[in-house]
Short mmCIF file of C-alpha atoms and ligand atoms in Angstrom, two decimals:
data_model
loop_
_atom_site.label_atom_id
_atom_site.label_comp_id
_atom_site.label_asym_id
_atom_site.label_seq_id
_atom_site.Cartn_x
_atom_site.Cartn_y
_atom_site.Cartn_z
CA MET A 201 2.12 -34.46 4.67
CA THR A 202 -1.10 -32.94 3.40
CA TYR A 203 -2.81 -30.08 5.14
CA GLU A 204 -6.20 -31.41 6.15
CA ARG A 205 -6.73 -28.88 8.94
CA ILE A 206 -5.59 -25.28 8.69
CA VAL A 207 -6.02 -22.84 11.56
CA VAL A 208 -5.86 -19.08 10.99
CA LEU A 209 -5.01 -17.14 14.15
CA GLY A 210 -6.45 -13.59 14.04
CA GLY A 211 -9.57 -11.96 12.64
CA GLY A 212 -8.24 -8.67 11.28
CA THR A 213 -8.06 -7.85 7.56
CA ALA A 214 -5.23 -10.38 7.07
CA GLY A 215 -7.00 -13.21 8.91
CA TRP A 216 -10.32 -12.90 7.12
CA MET A 217 -8.74 -12.27 3.69
CA THR A 218 -6.73 -15.47 4.16
CA ALA A 219 -9.63 -17.52 5.51
CA ALA A 220 -11.92 -16.41 2.66
CA ALA A 221 -9.27 -17.37 0.07
CA LEU A 222 -8.61 -20.76 1.70
CA ALA A 223 -12.33 -21.54 1.86
CA THR A 224 -12.73 -20.60 -1.81
CA GLY A 225 -9.64 -22.37 -3.15
CA LEU A 226 -9.35 -25.50 -0.98
CA ARG A 227 -12.61 -27.40 -0.96
CA ASN A 228 -11.45 -30.47 1.05
CA THR A 229 -9.59 -28.71 3.83
CA VAL A 230 -11.08 -27.83 7.21
CA VAL A 231 -10.39 -24.12 7.90
CA GLU A 232 -10.87 -22.69 11.39
CA LEU A 233 -10.24 -19.07 12.39
CA VAL A 234 -9.52 -18.19 16.01
CA GLU A 235 -9.94 -14.58 17.11
CA SER A 236 -10.46 -12.72 20.34
CA GLU A 237 -12.89 -9.83 20.70
CA GLU A 238 -10.82 -8.75 23.72
CA ILE A 239 -7.88 -7.89 21.45
CA ALA A 240 -8.69 -5.11 19.01
CA THR A 241 -7.67 -5.23 15.36
CA VAL A 242 -5.54 -2.39 13.92
CA GLY A 243 -8.53 -1.43 11.80
CA VAL A 244 -7.06 1.61 10.06
CA GLY A 245 -5.95 0.01 6.78
CA GLU A 246 -8.30 2.05 4.65
CA ALA A 247 -6.47 2.80 1.41
CA THR A 248 -5.52 0.05 -1.00
CA PHE A 249 -3.59 -0.91 -4.12
CA PRO A 250 -5.28 -1.98 -7.42
CA SER A 251 -4.38 -5.65 -6.94
CA ILE A 252 -7.28 -5.89 -4.48
CA ARG A 253 -9.62 -5.94 -7.49
CA ALA A 254 -8.05 -9.21 -8.67
CA TYR A 255 -8.55 -10.69 -5.20
CA HIS A 256 -12.24 -9.74 -5.34
CA GLN A 257 -12.58 -11.18 -8.82
CA ILE A 258 -11.10 -14.54 -7.77
CA LEU A 259 -13.44 -14.69 -4.79
CA GLY A 260 -16.44 -13.64 -6.91
CA ILE A 261 -17.10 -10.45 -4.90
CA SER A 262 -19.31 -7.87 -6.61
CA GLU A 263 -17.90 -4.32 -6.54
CA ALA A 264 -21.25 -2.77 -5.58
CA ASP A 265 -21.86 -5.24 -2.70
CA PHE A 266 -18.34 -4.63 -1.38
CA LEU A 267 -18.62 -0.80 -1.60
CA ARG A 268 -22.03 -0.84 0.10
CA ALA A 269 -20.83 -3.09 2.93
CA THR A 270 -17.64 -1.14 3.68
CA ASN A 271 -18.60 2.53 3.08
CA GLY A 272 -16.08 2.29 0.26
CA THR A 273 -15.03 4.83 -2.36
CA PHE A 274 -12.84 4.73 -5.48
CA LYS A 275 -9.13 5.53 -5.42
CA LEU A 276 -7.19 6.65 -8.50
CA GLY A 277 -3.97 7.20 -6.57
CA ILE A 278 -2.36 9.57 -4.08
CA LYS A 279 -1.92 13.34 -4.05
CA PHE A 280 1.36 14.29 -2.37
CA ARG A 281 1.41 17.74 -0.79
CA ASP A 282 4.54 19.57 0.39
CA TRP A 283 6.92 16.63 -0.17
CA ARG A 284 9.52 18.33 -2.38
CA VAL A 285 9.02 21.82 -1.01
CA ARG A 286 6.14 23.39 0.89
CA GLY A 287 3.33 24.63 -1.34
CA GLU A 288 3.94 22.15 -4.18
CA ASP A 289 1.95 19.01 -4.94
CA TYR A 290 1.90 16.13 -7.39
CA TYR A 291 -0.02 12.90 -7.98
CA HIS A 292 0.92 9.26 -8.20
CA THR A 293 -2.00 7.53 -9.90
CA PHE A 294 -2.22 4.08 -11.46
CA GLY A 295 -1.84 5.16 -15.08
CA ASN A 296 0.75 5.78 -17.80
CA PHE A 297 2.18 8.89 -19.47
CA GLY A 298 1.71 7.88 -23.11
CA GLN A 299 4.73 8.67 -25.24
CA LEU A 300 6.40 10.44 -22.34
CA ASP A 301 7.30 7.06 -20.86
CA GLY A 302 6.69 4.89 -23.92
CA SER A 303 9.39 3.62 -26.24
CA ASP A 304 10.19 7.20 -27.29
CA ALA A 305 10.71 8.26 -23.64
CA LEU A 306 9.77 11.82 -24.44
CA TRP A 307 10.08 12.98 -20.84
CA GLY A 308 13.53 14.25 -21.88
CA GLN A 309 12.04 16.58 -24.50
CA TYR A 310 9.27 17.54 -22.13
CA ARG A 311 11.73 18.48 -19.48
CA ARG A 312 13.97 20.54 -21.75
CA HIS A 313 11.06 22.48 -23.18
CA VAL A 314 8.86 22.67 -20.13
CA ASN A 315 8.72 26.42 -20.47
CA ALA A 316 7.13 26.14 -23.92
CA GLY A 317 3.65 26.48 -22.41
CA LEU A 318 3.24 22.82 -21.47
CA GLY A 319 1.02 21.80 -18.55
CA SER A 320 2.27 19.82 -15.57
CA PHE A 321 3.68 16.34 -16.09
CA GLY A 322 0.58 14.88 -14.43
CA GLU A 323 -1.57 16.32 -17.24
CA GLN A 324 -0.12 13.58 -19.47
CA CYS A 325 -1.70 10.86 -17.31
CA LEU A 326 -5.42 10.12 -17.61
CA PRO A 327 -6.21 9.12 -13.98
CA THR A 328 -4.21 12.11 -12.72
CA VAL A 329 -6.32 14.49 -14.82
CA MET A 330 -9.43 12.74 -13.48
CA ALA A 331 -8.13 13.14 -9.92
CA MET A 332 -7.38 16.83 -10.48
CA HIS A 333 -11.05 17.36 -11.38
CA ASP A 334 -12.58 14.94 -8.83
CA ARG A 335 -13.93 12.79 -11.68
CA PHE A 336 -14.23 9.04 -11.78
CA CYS A 337 -15.38 6.43 -14.25
CA ALA A 338 -14.18 2.81 -14.37
CA PRO A 339 -12.05 2.03 -17.45
CA GLY A 340 -14.47 -0.67 -18.66
CA GLN A 341 -13.02 -3.01 -21.26
CA ASP A 342 -9.94 -0.85 -21.82
CA ALA A 343 -7.96 -2.18 -18.85
CA ALA A 344 -4.73 -0.70 -20.28
CA ALA A 345 -6.13 2.84 -19.92
CA PHE A 346 -5.52 2.95 -16.16
CA ASN A 347 -6.08 1.00 -12.97
CA TYR A 348 -7.77 1.92 -9.70
CA ALA A 349 -8.21 0.78 -6.11
CA TYR A 350 -10.51 1.60 -3.19
CA HIS A 351 -10.75 3.32 0.16
CA PHE A 352 -12.86 1.49 2.77
CA ASP A 353 -13.59 1.01 6.45
CA ALA A 354 -11.19 -1.77 7.47
CA ASN A 355 -13.39 -3.04 10.32
CA LEU A 356 -16.39 -3.32 8.00
CA TYR A 357 -14.21 -5.04 5.39
CA ALA A 358 -13.11 -7.72 7.89
CA ARG A 359 -16.78 -8.26 8.83
CA PHE A 360 -17.81 -8.48 5.15
CA LEU A 361 -15.13 -11.11 4.49
CA ARG A 362 -16.02 -12.96 7.70
CA ASP A 363 -19.61 -13.43 6.49
CA LEU A 364 -18.37 -14.56 3.09
CA ALA A 365 -15.77 -16.97 4.54
CA MET A 366 -18.23 -18.49 7.04
CA ALA A 367 -20.82 -18.94 4.29
CA ARG A 368 -18.12 -20.91 2.44
CA GLY A 369 -17.46 -23.18 5.41
CA VAL A 370 -14.87 -21.46 7.63
CA ARG A 371 -15.44 -22.23 11.31
CA ARG A 372 -14.97 -19.23 13.61
CA THR A 373 -13.80 -19.76 17.19
CA GLU A 374 -13.95 -16.96 19.72
CA GLY A 375 -11.09 -17.34 22.18
CA LYS A 376 -7.85 -15.87 23.39
CA VAL A 377 -4.70 -17.88 22.82
CA VAL A 378 -2.93 -18.12 26.18
CA ASP A 379 -0.31 -20.75 25.36
CA VAL A 380 1.18 -22.61 22.42
CA THR A 381 2.28 -26.28 22.49
CA ARG A 382 5.22 -27.29 20.33
CA LYS A 383 5.99 -30.39 18.31
CA ALA A 384 9.22 -32.36 18.66
CA ASP A 385 10.58 -30.69 15.48
CA GLY A 386 9.97 -27.22 16.95
CA GLY A 387 6.78 -26.52 14.98
CA VAL A 388 3.41 -25.69 16.53
CA ALA A 389 1.22 -28.58 17.77
CA ALA A 390 -1.75 -26.67 19.21
CA LEU A 391 -3.06 -23.30 20.40
CA LYS A 392 -4.36 -23.35 23.96
CA LEU A 393 -7.39 -21.09 24.39
CA ASP A 394 -8.44 -19.31 27.59
CA GLY A 395 -11.43 -21.67 27.90
CA GLY A 396 -9.01 -24.62 28.05
CA ARG A 397 -9.59 -26.00 24.55
CA ASP A 398 -6.60 -27.09 22.44
CA VAL A 399 -6.89 -26.12 18.77
CA LYS A 400 -4.78 -28.47 16.63
CA ALA A 401 -3.88 -28.18 12.95
CA ASP A 402 -1.40 -29.36 10.31
CA LEU A 403 -0.69 -25.77 9.29
CA PHE A 404 -1.10 -22.54 11.26
CA ILE A 405 -1.46 -19.15 9.59
CA ASP A 406 -0.29 -16.42 11.95
CA CYS A 407 -2.48 -13.34 11.39
CA SER A 408 -2.18 -12.14 14.99
CA GLY A 409 -1.06 -8.64 13.98
CA PHE A 410 1.87 -6.85 15.62
CA ALA A 411 1.77 -9.45 18.47
CA SER A 412 3.17 -12.00 15.97
CA LEU A 413 2.22 -14.69 18.45
CA LEU A 414 3.41 -17.73 16.46
CA LEU A 415 6.09 -16.51 14.03
CA GLY A 416 7.65 -13.95 16.39
CA ARG A 417 6.94 -14.91 19.99
CA THR A 418 6.78 -18.70 19.68
CA LEU A 419 9.22 -19.50 16.86
CA GLU A 420 11.37 -16.43 17.63
CA GLU A 421 11.90 -15.60 13.97
CA PRO A 422 14.33 -12.62 13.95
CA PHE A 423 13.08 -9.17 12.91
CA VAL A 424 14.91 -7.34 10.11
CA ASP A 425 14.76 -3.70 11.17
CA PHE A 426 14.27 -1.02 8.46
CA SER A 427 14.11 1.96 10.81
CA ARG A 428 17.47 3.38 9.74
CA TRP A 429 15.81 3.98 6.35
CA LEU A 430 12.19 4.44 7.40
CA PRO A 431 12.38 5.98 10.90
CA VAL A 432 8.65 6.61 11.44
CA ASP A 433 7.45 4.57 14.44
CA ARG A 434 4.05 5.91 15.55
CA ALA A 435 0.73 6.99 14.07
CA TRP A 436 -2.22 8.91 15.48
CA ALA A 437 -5.46 7.95 13.71
CA CYS A 438 -8.67 9.99 13.94
CA PRO A 439 -11.88 10.06 11.85
CA SER A 440 -13.49 13.39 10.97
CA ALA A 441 -16.77 14.62 9.57
CA PRO A 442 -16.84 15.15 5.79
CA VAL A 443 -16.61 18.78 4.67
CA GLY A 444 -18.23 20.13 1.51
CA GLU A 445 -19.63 18.13 -1.39
CA ASP A 446 -16.49 16.93 -3.11
CA LEU A 447 -15.59 13.31 -2.58
CA THR A 448 -11.98 13.14 -3.75
CA PRO A 449 -11.11 10.00 -5.75
CA TYR A 450 -7.65 9.88 -4.18
CA THR A 451 -5.80 9.60 -0.89
CA ARG A 452 -4.02 12.75 0.22
CA ALA A 453 -0.58 12.52 1.86
CA THR A 454 0.69 15.80 3.32
CA ALA A 455 4.29 16.10 4.50
CA LEU A 456 4.41 17.63 8.01
CA THR A 457 7.19 18.48 10.49
CA ALA A 458 8.46 14.98 11.28
CA GLY A 459 6.35 12.69 9.13
CA TRP A 460 3.19 12.99 7.08
CA ALA A 461 -0.62 12.94 7.37
CA TRP A 462 -3.09 10.81 5.45
CA ARG A 463 -6.61 11.85 4.43
CA ILE A 464 -8.85 9.07 3.15
CA PRO A 465 -12.41 9.87 2.02
CA LEU A 466 -15.10 7.28 2.85
CA GLN A 467 -18.84 7.55 2.16
CA ASP A 468 -19.71 8.68 5.68
CA ARG A 469 -16.49 10.13 7.12
CA ILE A 470 -12.87 11.03 6.44
CA GLY A 471 -10.08 8.81 7.81
CA ASN A 472 -7.11 10.86 9.02
CA GLY A 473 -3.80 9.91 10.50
CA HIS A 474 -0.35 11.26 11.26
CA VAL A 475 2.63 8.95 10.76
CA PHE A 476 5.71 10.31 12.53
CA SER A 477 9.08 9.57 14.06
CA THR A 478 9.53 9.97 17.83
CA ARG A 479 13.20 10.72 17.18
CA PHE A 480 12.03 14.09 15.85
CA ILE A 481 8.68 14.95 17.48
CA ASP A 482 6.96 13.85 20.70
CA GLU A 483 3.58 12.15 20.74
CA ASP A 484 1.64 15.12 22.13
CA ALA A 485 3.01 17.56 19.57
CA ALA A 486 2.29 15.06 16.77
CA ARG A 487 -1.31 14.69 18.00
CA GLU A 488 -1.77 18.48 17.91
CA GLU A 489 -0.27 18.70 14.44
CA LEU A 490 -2.72 16.08 13.16
CA LEU A 491 -5.75 17.87 14.61
CA ARG A 492 -4.57 21.26 13.35
CA GLN A 493 -4.39 20.20 9.72
CA MET A 494 -7.62 18.13 9.57
CA ASP A 495 -10.37 19.52 7.30
CA GLY A 496 -13.38 18.58 9.46
CA GLU A 497 -14.39 18.16 13.11
CA PRO A 498 -12.92 15.07 14.83
CA LEU A 499 -15.52 12.33 15.38
CA ALA A 500 -13.51 10.50 18.07
CA GLU A 501 -10.44 10.83 20.26
CA PRO A 502 -7.23 10.19 18.25
CA ARG A 503 -5.86 6.64 18.72
CA LEU A 504 -2.11 5.96 18.97
CA LEU A 505 -0.48 3.05 17.12
CA ARG A 506 3.14 1.97 17.70
CA PHE A 507 5.26 0.07 15.18
CA THR A 508 8.78 -0.58 13.92
CA THR A 509 9.36 -0.71 10.17
CA GLY A 510 10.82 -3.99 8.89
CA HIS A 511 9.90 -7.66 8.55
CA ARG A 512 10.55 -11.12 9.97
CA ALA A 513 13.56 -12.82 8.38
CA ARG A 514 11.32 -15.68 7.21
CA PHE A 515 7.59 -15.57 6.58
CA TRP A 516 7.15 -19.37 6.62
CA SER A 517 8.94 -21.39 9.29
CA HIS A 518 8.15 -24.99 10.31
CA ASN A 519 4.36 -25.35 10.01
CA VAL A 520 3.64 -21.64 10.54
CA VAL A 521 3.02 -19.14 7.74
CA GLY A 522 2.77 -15.48 8.77
CA ILE A 523 0.48 -13.14 6.83
CA GLY A 524 -0.19 -9.47 7.60
CA LEU A 525 1.31 -7.39 10.39
CA SER A 526 2.65 -10.53 12.13
CA THR A 527 5.30 -10.61 9.37
CA GLY A 528 6.19 -6.92 9.42
CA PHE A 529 5.16 -3.43 8.41
CA LEU A 530 6.72 -0.82 6.14
CA GLU A 531 4.51 2.21 6.69
CA PRO A 532 1.28 3.22 4.96
CA LEU A 533 2.57 5.91 2.55
CA GLU A 534 1.80 3.88 -0.58
CA SER A 535 -1.00 1.74 0.96
CA THR A 536 0.93 -1.49 0.47
CA SER A 537 0.14 -3.58 3.60
CA ILE A 538 -3.03 -5.17 2.30
CA TYR A 539 -1.25 -5.66 -1.02
CA LEU A 540 1.45 -7.61 0.86
CA VAL A 541 -1.25 -9.65 2.63
CA GLN A 542 -2.53 -10.51 -0.81
CA ALA A 543 0.99 -11.32 -2.03
CA GLY A 544 1.35 -13.87 0.78
CA ILE A 545 -2.02 -15.43 -0.02
CA GLY A 546 -1.24 -15.44 -3.75
CA ARG A 547 2.01 -17.36 -3.20
CA LEU A 548 0.54 -19.75 -0.63
CA MET A 549 -2.61 -20.88 -2.44
CA PRO A 550 -1.00 -22.67 -5.42
CA LEU A 551 1.42 -24.49 -3.09
CA LEU A 552 -1.49 -25.81 -1.02
CA GLN A 553 -3.71 -26.51 -4.03
CA ARG A 554 -1.11 -28.87 -5.52
CA GLY A 555 -1.68 -31.22 -2.55
CA GLY A 556 0.95 -33.21 -0.66
CA ALA A 557 3.80 -31.78 1.36
CA VAL A 558 5.23 -28.43 0.34
CA PRO A 559 8.96 -29.16 -0.14
CA PRO A 560 11.64 -27.09 1.66
CA ALA A 561 12.79 -25.60 -1.66
CA ALA A 562 9.30 -24.18 -2.28
CA VAL A 563 9.18 -22.78 1.27
CA GLU A 564 12.55 -21.12 0.71
CA ASP A 565 11.33 -19.66 -2.57
CA TYR A 566 8.21 -18.37 -0.78
CA ASN A 567 10.40 -16.65 1.81
CA THR A 568 12.88 -15.19 -0.66
CA GLY A 569 10.10 -13.82 -2.85
CA LEU A 570 8.34 -12.03 0.00
CA VAL A 571 11.57 -10.61 1.42
CA ARG A 572 12.29 -9.18 -2.03
CA GLN A 573 8.77 -7.69 -2.25
CA PHE A 574 9.27 -5.96 1.10
CA GLU A 575 12.66 -4.60 -0.01
CA ARG A 576 11.35 -3.28 -3.33
CA ILE A 577 8.48 -1.44 -1.63
CA ARG A 578 10.84 -0.13 1.07
CA ASP A 579 12.94 1.40 -1.72
CA PHE A 580 9.93 2.92 -3.44
CA ILE A 581 8.68 4.49 -0.21
CA LEU A 582 12.13 5.74 0.78
CA MET A 583 12.46 7.44 -2.62
CA HIS A 584 9.56 9.78 -1.67
CA TYR A 585 11.56 10.98 1.34
CA CYS A 586 15.16 11.04 0.14
CA LEU A 587 14.47 13.21 -2.93
CA THR A 588 13.05 16.01 -0.82
CA ALA A 589 14.39 19.54 -1.22
CA ARG A 590 12.94 20.49 2.18
CA ARG A 591 15.52 21.61 4.71
CA ASP A 592 13.10 23.27 7.15
CA THR A 593 13.08 20.69 9.97
CA PRO A 594 15.60 18.21 11.45
CA PHE A 595 13.44 15.32 10.17
CA TRP A 596 13.61 16.42 6.51
CA ASN A 597 17.30 17.23 6.81
CA ALA A 598 17.89 13.72 8.13
CA MET A 599 15.77 12.09 5.39
CA ALA A 600 17.71 13.90 2.66
CA GLU A 601 20.95 12.50 4.14
CA VAL A 602 19.85 8.87 4.72
CA GLU A 603 22.40 6.34 3.50
CA LEU A 604 20.41 4.49 0.86
CA PRO A 605 20.19 0.71 0.40
CA GLU A 606 22.37 -0.30 -2.54
CA THR A 607 19.34 -1.38 -4.57
CA LEU A 608 17.79 2.10 -4.42
CA ALA A 609 21.10 3.95 -4.76
CA TYR A 610 21.72 2.12 -8.04
CA LYS A 611 18.24 2.88 -9.39
CA LEU A 612 18.64 6.59 -8.66
CA HIS A 613 22.14 6.57 -10.16
CA ALA A 614 20.98 4.88 -13.38
CA TRP A 615 18.12 7.38 -13.72
CA ARG A 616 20.35 10.39 -13.17
CA GLN A 617 22.99 9.16 -15.60
CA THR A 618 20.89 7.87 -18.49
CA GLY A 619 17.20 8.18 -17.71
CA ALA A 620 16.90 4.39 -17.33
CA LEU A 621 14.07 3.20 -15.07
CA VAL A 622 15.75 0.09 -13.66
CA GLN A 623 13.37 -2.67 -12.53
CA TYR A 624 14.42 -5.69 -10.44
CA ASP A 625 12.52 -8.93 -9.83
CA GLU A 626 9.47 -8.84 -7.52
CA GLU A 627 8.77 -5.13 -8.05
CA GLY A 628 5.51 -3.87 -6.56
CA PHE A 629 5.57 -0.66 -8.63
CA ASP A 630 6.19 -0.46 -12.37
CA GLY A 631 8.16 2.14 -14.34
CA HIS A 632 5.13 4.48 -14.63
CA SER A 633 4.98 4.74 -10.84
CA TRP A 634 8.71 5.40 -10.50
CA LEU A 635 8.48 8.03 -13.24
CA ALA A 636 5.53 9.72 -11.47
CA ILE A 637 7.63 10.17 -8.32
CA HIS A 638 10.78 11.28 -10.21
CA ALA A 639 8.71 13.86 -12.08
CA GLY A 640 6.74 14.95 -9.00
CA MET A 641 9.96 15.47 -7.06
CA GLN A 642 11.53 17.19 -10.11
CA HIS A 643 14.34 14.69 -10.06
CA TRP A 644 15.54 14.57 -13.65
CA PRO A 645 18.47 12.88 -15.41
CA GLN A 646 21.58 14.91 -16.09
CA ARG A 647 21.73 13.60 -19.65
CA THR A 648 19.18 12.69 -22.27
CA ASP A 649 19.29 9.53 -24.34
CA PRO A 650 20.84 10.53 -27.72
CA THR A 651 18.02 8.79 -29.61
CA GLN A 652 15.57 11.33 -28.20
CA THR A 653 17.41 14.26 -29.69
CA GLN A 654 16.71 12.78 -33.14
CA ILE A 655 13.00 13.42 -32.77
CA PRO A 656 12.38 17.00 -33.97
CA VAL A 657 11.53 19.20 -30.99
CA GLU A 658 8.44 20.71 -32.59
CA LYS A 659 7.07 17.25 -33.36
CA SER A 660 7.57 15.93 -29.85
CA LEU A 661 6.12 19.08 -28.28
CA GLU A 662 3.09 18.77 -30.55
CA TRP A 663 2.59 15.16 -29.34
CA VAL A 664 2.70 16.36 -25.77
CA ARG A 665 0.30 19.26 -26.39
CA GLU A 666 -2.06 17.01 -28.32
CA ARG A 667 -2.18 14.41 -25.51
CA GLU A 668 -2.83 17.17 -22.99
CA ARG A 669 -5.76 18.41 -25.12
CA GLN A 670 -7.12 14.88 -25.64
CA LEU A 671 -7.02 13.96 -21.96
CA ALA A 672 -8.65 17.24 -20.89
CA ALA A 673 -11.41 16.66 -23.47
CA ALA A 674 -11.86 13.03 -22.38
CA VAL A 675 -12.18 13.93 -18.69
CA ALA A 676 -14.51 16.96 -19.00
CA PRO A 677 -17.73 14.95 -19.60
CA LEU A 678 -16.99 12.27 -16.98
CA PRO A 679 -19.19 12.12 -13.85
CA THR A 680 -17.86 13.39 -10.55
CA HIS A 681 -16.61 10.73 -8.17
CA GLN A 682 -19.66 11.40 -5.97
CA ALA A 683 -22.10 10.94 -8.87
CA TYR A 684 -20.40 7.80 -10.20
CA LEU A 685 -20.32 6.22 -6.73
CA ALA A 686 -24.01 7.03 -6.15
CA HIS A 687 -24.78 5.35 -9.49
CA VAL A 688 -22.82 2.18 -8.57
CA LEU A 689 -24.36 2.00 -5.08
CA GLY A 690 -27.84 2.49 -6.45
CA ALA A 691 -27.44 -0.10 -9.19
C1 LIG B 58 -0.99 3.48 11.15
C2 LIG B 58 -1.34 2.42 10.17
C3 LIG B 58 -1.95 2.77 8.97
C4 LIG B 58 -2.24 1.79 8.02
N1 LIG B 58 -2.80 2.14 6.82
C5 LIG B 58 -2.95 1.20 5.86
C6 LIG B 58 -3.45 1.53 4.59
O1 LIG B 58 -3.84 2.67 4.31
N2 LIG B 58 -3.51 0.57 3.65
C7 LIG B 58 -3.13 -0.73 3.91
O2 LIG B 58 -3.16 -1.57 3.01
N3 LIG B 58 -2.72 -1.08 5.13
C8 LIG B 58 -2.61 -0.16 6.10
N4 LIG B 58 -2.18 -0.52 7.34
C9 LIG B 58 -1.94 -1.92 7.64
C10 LIG B 58 -3.24 -2.64 7.82
O3 LIG B 58 -3.99 -2.04 8.85
C11 LIG B 58 -2.95 -4.10 8.16
O4 LIG B 58 -2.03 -4.62 7.24
C12 LIG B 58 -4.16 -4.92 8.04
O5 LIG B 58 -5.20 -4.37 8.78
C13 LIG B 58 -3.90 -6.31 8.52
O6 LIG B 58 -3.73 -6.33 9.90
P1 LIG B 58 -3.68 -7.75 10.59
O7 LIG B 58 -4.93 -8.46 10.26
O8 LIG B 58 -2.39 -8.38 10.25
O9 LIG B 58 -3.61 -7.41 12.15
P2 LIG B 58 -4.74 -6.88 13.16
O10 LIG B 58 -5.72 -6.01 12.51
O11 LIG B 58 -4.00 -6.35 14.33
O12 LIG B 58 -5.50 -8.23 13.63
C14 LIG B 58 -4.91 -9.11 14.57
C15 LIG B 58 -5.92 -10.15 15.00
O13 LIG B 58 -5.28 -11.11 15.84
C16 LIG B 58 -6.09 -11.37 16.96
N5 LIG B 58 -5.24 -11.77 18.07
C17 LIG B 58 -4.06 -11.22 18.48
N6 LIG B 58 -3.59 -11.87 19.57
C18 LIG B 58 -4.48 -12.86 19.83
C19 LIG B 58 -4.57 -13.87 20.85
N7 LIG B 58 -3.66 -13.99 21.82
N8 LIG B 58 -5.63 -14.71 20.82
C20 LIG B 58 -6.59 -14.62 19.86
N9 LIG B 58 -6.55 -13.68 18.88
C21 LIG B 58 -5.51 -12.81 18.89
C22 LIG B 58 -6.82 -10.05 17.24
O14 LIG B 58 -8.01 -10.26 17.98
C23 LIG B 58 -7.10 -9.61 15.79
O15 LIG B 58 -8.30 -10.23 15.37
C24 LIG B 58 -1.93 0.43 8.31
C25 LIG B 58 -1.37 0.08 9.54
C26 LIG B 58 -1.07 1.07 10.47
C27 LIG B 58 -0.45 0.67 11.77
#
């Protein structure tokens, strides 16, 4: 069967990202999006991953138009405060560490001689040095230099994509789905709207958010629960007024009593939130903790969001493909939800573009690939918690003792034993990212690769010092993030 009519249920970030991609990539397919203004979107997905730039490129979206429409800013990475111990911070930016993680893997030398007047590990990474000094400048033609992402207002982003998708032919239907009719094979035949209309399609994309109306409630696809590894289950979100002149080109993630707080700078306000576990702190205390550590005055009452970490066992079942929160949620520490939305779209589009029926083997491959992507990111996020040296609250004690998934346990073992940065299939984060967290958490191998000891110490230390000097010199003349953004917006 070919998919002549596709219906997207839900008009949050996932729904409009999917509809815009379908309208751009499938010229002969009718695409309809059903959404209800009565049911609010999550609307707090404000920090992203660099892959979003590729999505914009494929859709032909100009960076300046997008930043203007969404109050967007640039993001070099994340600054982690108080994660290993209180009072310490480190960065995870989208860059590399030169010879420290190149074929010579000089991190071993660095580590042994760290007292020889070397700067922090982050000073070997260009975007980290930029972040430390609130500087930003796009890498231009030298894409290998580093990568970057954005912060934006998620509600404005959905609106921006809605206009783009509708201009490319997507039909928008306002209506609340009150019932779902099934086909004889168990798939979905039609969505019944509150006005009485039946919306039929060959393929339904479930972007209904945590409600998971089609994949979860209708098809009863089981939920694979990750909360024994990632126990956070609530978030308070609250915007605040900007303070001071500095627009930081990074997200800040501060470890608190029983979770962590995000700080995301937009052009007109700061997005704040506290992600926490109700096993260790109650909602009222978590709300107070968020407000206490915010830099500026709150601009609204904090809003509570409830979730369980994990994912649906399958993302595609019968004639329903789930994309976005309907398929699951990890937690926002590494800003990976919109990236996973994009991963779903990226896998789906070529299957639909080939025409004809998508065979069961391809559907299975789609499901296996996305399950793996969720598991890899789960491991990466869990690594931030389990390497903590904090023992000051029951939450951090529990996180240090979590029984790790085998996949992560093996990665940490291989690193400790030999300094190998093991990578599996479907990784969301490359070796540079893993190294940034190992280094930031001061989690170093017990042994050094014998080949490293053959490089004379003085020579390797000189390389490290020279890179530090070069990066500092390269960053000094760059514009501040604020100035660069003003230039892009004005262009
Ligand atoms: C606390 C928190 C922080 C987050 N931070 C980030 C971040 O920094 N970075 C990131 O990438 N992601 C983040 N996310 C995730 C991000 O917000 C979502 O992945 C993204 O917004 C996609 O959401 P969605 O479109 O799947 O769902 P939603 O935004 O919930 O949209 C659901 C849509 O379905 C519609 N709908 C539901 N039921 C019906 C019905 N019966 N009839 C008709 N329409 C219906 C609603 O009207 C709505 O339009 C965060 C999420 C949470 C909870």
